[in-house]
Each structure stands twice: as C-alpha cells, then as structure tokens.
C-alpha cells in the first residue's frame, strides 16, 4: 500500500480540500434557498423544494417572458419531437434543444417524484399498460 509520508500528506491535503468544498457547497445551497419566498408558487409543485425553486428562478428569470406554457417547455428542451408522414405519426422523444441545466433538473425532479410518490407510480403503470 502507498504509505510513504508524501502520499499521506497528499491524502490529507485532498481530504481537507474535499471538506472545504463540501462546506462551501452547503453555504451556496443555503444562499440559493434563502432567495425563495416561503409562499412562492414553485413550492406548491410536489418534489420542488427551495433549492430547486431557487435554481429555476435563477436560470429562468422572469417567467412572464414566455407567452405560453409550451414556449417554456421548449426553452427547457422538454418539448416532444414528432415526425409525420402521411397518416403515420412517430414520437421521437424530447427535442433536447433548450437549456440543459433546466432539463436535467426537471428530469431529476421527475425521477425523485416517481421513486417516492406511489400515486405517480400507479398512474405511470396504468399508462405503460395502455401503450
């Protein structure tokens, strides 16, 4: 095993850097969460806490700049890609053209809701069986 004094010193330095980074990350998360009012509408969405709401607000800014919900969905890159040819309609998934950070956040929130919310699991199972 690597137990030379130089290696041990390097491990100590890296461990200290990791702890400092974790502490700074905790401070940043608290700062983001503190910017979200307790009664913000985003907090009414299941699975969205102060951190997620703060990130959404920080990235999007004024939600009023999107005239329709569909334009916000497209901004996030979550709009469906559909190809039509004659009578055939083929769904190709999401476009992935929008903001990758918001898309990743909403994907993560959806996964968390799916794993923790039995009602959502039940509904998704019904939808899957109908396909």
Tab-separated table of C-alpha atoms in Angstrom:
chain	number	residue	atom	x	y	z
A	1	UNK	CA	0.000	0.000	0.000
A	2	UNK	CA	1.092	3.615	-0.514
A	3	UNK	CA	2.052	4.754	2.966
A	4	UNK	CA	5.006	6.966	2.239
A	5	UNK	CA	4.986	10.327	4.026
A	6	UNK	CA	4.486	12.197	0.748
A	7	UNK	CA	1.428	10.134	-0.194
A	8	UNK	CA	-0.063	10.505	3.292
A	9	UNK	CA	0.459	14.265	3.187
A	10	UNK	CA	-1.181	14.454	-0.241
A	11	UNK	CA	-4.175	12.464	1.057
A	12	UNK	CA	-4.516	14.893	3.989
A	13	UNK	CA	-4.396	17.885	1.639
A	14	UNK	CA	-7.012	16.372	-0.690
A	15	UNK	CA	-9.278	15.380	2.217
A	16	UNK	CA	-9.104	18.938	3.574
A	17	UNK	CA	-9.935	20.339	0.123
A	18	UNK	CA	-12.933	17.995	-0.157
A	19	UNK	CA	-14.255	19.058	3.257
A	20	UNK	CA	-13.824	22.744	2.409
A	21	UNK	CA	-15.611	22.262	-0.918
A	22	UNK	CA	-18.474	20.423	0.777
A	23	UNK	CA	-18.845	23.262	3.289
A	24	UNK	CA	-18.827	25.892	0.528
A	25	UNK	CA	-21.436	23.887	-1.423
A	26	UNK	CA	-23.637	23.765	1.675
A	27	UNK	CA	-23.359	27.560	2.027
A	28	UNK	CA	-24.248	28.117	-1.641
A	29	UNK	CA	-27.286	25.812	-1.369
A	30	UNK	CA	-28.482	27.708	1.710
A	31	UNK	CA	-27.946	31.039	-0.059
A	32	UNK	CA	-29.973	29.891	-3.090
A	33	UNK	CA	-32.773	28.579	-0.875
A	34	UNK	CA	-32.893	31.789	1.151
A	35	UNK	CA	-33.737	33.765	-2.011
A	36	UNK	CA	-37.059	31.914	-2.457
A	37	UNK	CA	-40.082	33.333	-0.591
A	38	UNK	CA	-41.954	30.833	1.615
A	39	UNK	CA	-45.155	31.294	-0.413
A	40	UNK	CA	-43.612	31.016	-3.901
A	41	UNK	CA	-45.830	29.141	-6.362
A	42	UNK	CA	-42.993	26.767	-7.345
A	43	UNK	CA	-43.001	25.349	-3.819
A	44	UNK	CA	-46.527	24.011	-4.397
A	45	UNK	CA	-45.206	21.555	-7.001
A	46	UNK	CA	-44.581	18.113	-5.477
A	47	UNK	CA	-40.857	17.471	-5.151
A	48	UNK	CA	-39.797	21.091	-5.663
A	49	UNK	CA	-38.049	22.486	-2.616
A	50	UNK	CA	-36.342	25.795	-2.005
A	51	UNK	CA	-33.112	24.738	-3.720
A	52	UNK	CA	-34.818	23.544	-6.920
A	53	UNK	CA	-37.110	26.587	-6.939
A	54	UNK	CA	-34.111	28.883	-6.483
A	55	UNK	CA	-32.287	27.252	-9.375
A	56	UNK	CA	-35.349	27.537	-11.633
A	57	UNK	CA	-35.829	31.206	-10.713
A	58	UNK	CA	-32.115	31.902	-11.185
A	59	UNK	CA	-31.938	30.298	-14.621
A	60	UNK	CA	-35.315	31.425	-15.987
A	61	UNK	CA	-35.571	34.890	-14.507
A	62	UNK	CA	-38.957	36.355	-15.376
A	63	UNK	CA	-41.344	33.528	-16.282
A	64	UNK	CA	-43.615	36.163	-17.835
A	65	UNK	CA	-41.342	36.334	-20.866
A	66	UNK	CA	-42.858	33.047	-22.036
A	67	UNK	CA	-46.253	33.781	-23.619
A	68	UNK	CA	-47.472	30.171	-23.380
A	69	UNK	CA	-46.517	27.128	-21.288
A	70	UNK	CA	-45.404	25.410	-24.490
A	71	UNK	CA	-42.699	28.011	-25.067
A	72	UNK	CA	-41.317	27.437	-21.565
A	73	UNK	CA	-41.323	23.675	-22.157
A	74	UNK	CA	-39.410	24.256	-25.412
A	75	UNK	CA	-36.971	26.577	-23.591
A	76	UNK	CA	-36.238	23.681	-21.239
A	77	UNK	CA	-35.751	21.310	-24.179
A	78	UNK	CA	-38.571	19.078	-22.975
A	79	UNK	CA	-40.870	19.544	-25.966
A	80	UNK	CA	-41.682	16.377	-27.906
A	81	UNK	CA	-40.263	15.682	-31.341
A	82	UNK	CA	-42.966	14.288	-33.605
A	83	UNK	CA	-42.468	13.248	-37.206
A	84	UNK	CA	-45.469	12.997	-39.507
A	85	UNK	CA	-45.567	11.302	-42.856
A	86	UNK	CA	-48.961	10.832	-44.388
A	87	UNK	CA	-51.085	9.141	-41.750
A	88	UNK	CA	-48.123	7.916	-39.699
A	89	UNK	CA	-47.157	9.872	-36.591
A	90	UNK	CA	-43.916	8.867	-34.870
A	91	UNK	CA	-42.830	10.226	-31.488
A	92	UNK	CA	-39.067	10.652	-31.251
A	93	UNK	CA	-38.779	11.696	-27.589
A	94	UNK	CA	-37.818	15.159	-26.374
A	95	UNK	CA	-36.048	17.757	-28.503
A	96	UNK	CA	-33.118	18.442	-26.122
A	97	UNK	CA	-32.691	21.836	-27.823
A	98	UNK	CA	-33.240	24.008	-24.763
A	99	UNK	CA	-31.461	24.756	-21.513
A	100	UNK	CA	-29.611	21.610	-20.458
A	101	UNK	CA	-29.475	22.643	-16.787
A	102	UNK	CA	-33.241	23.054	-16.518
A	103	UNK	CA	-33.824	19.867	-18.486
A	104	UNK	CA	-31.526	17.958	-16.124
A	105	UNK	CA	-33.192	19.492	-13.073
A	106	UNK	CA	-36.709	18.650	-14.249
A	107	UNK	CA	-35.595	15.123	-15.173
A	108	UNK	CA	-34.100	14.678	-11.694
A	109	UNK	CA	-37.264	16.023	-10.046
A	110	UNK	CA	-39.403	13.674	-12.136
A	111	UNK	CA	-37.242	10.699	-11.169
A	112	UNK	CA	-37.418	11.648	-7.476
A	113	UNK	CA	-41.198	12.048	-7.627
A	114	UNK	CA	-41.542	8.741	-9.425
A	115	UNK	CA	-39.407	6.896	-6.878
A	116	UNK	CA	-41.115	8.404	-3.813
A	117	UNK	CA	-44.725	9.033	-4.847
A	118	UNK	CA	-46.847	5.865	-5.009
A	119	UNK	CA	-49.700	7.680	-6.758
A	120	UNK	CA	-47.419	8.768	-9.608
A	121	UNK	CA	-46.038	5.214	-9.856
A	122	UNK	CA	-49.574	3.845	-10.075
A	123	UNK	CA	-50.617	6.301	-12.797
A	124	UNK	CA	-47.449	5.641	-14.818
A	125	UNK	CA	-48.019	1.883	-14.623
A	126	UNK	CA	-51.549	2.379	-15.969
A	127	UNK	CA	-50.171	4.486	-18.835
A	128	UNK	CA	-47.484	1.899	-19.626
A	129	UNK	CA	-50.014	-0.930	-19.815
A	130	UNK	CA	-52.130	1.093	-22.255
A	131	UNK	CA	-49.259	1.512	-24.720
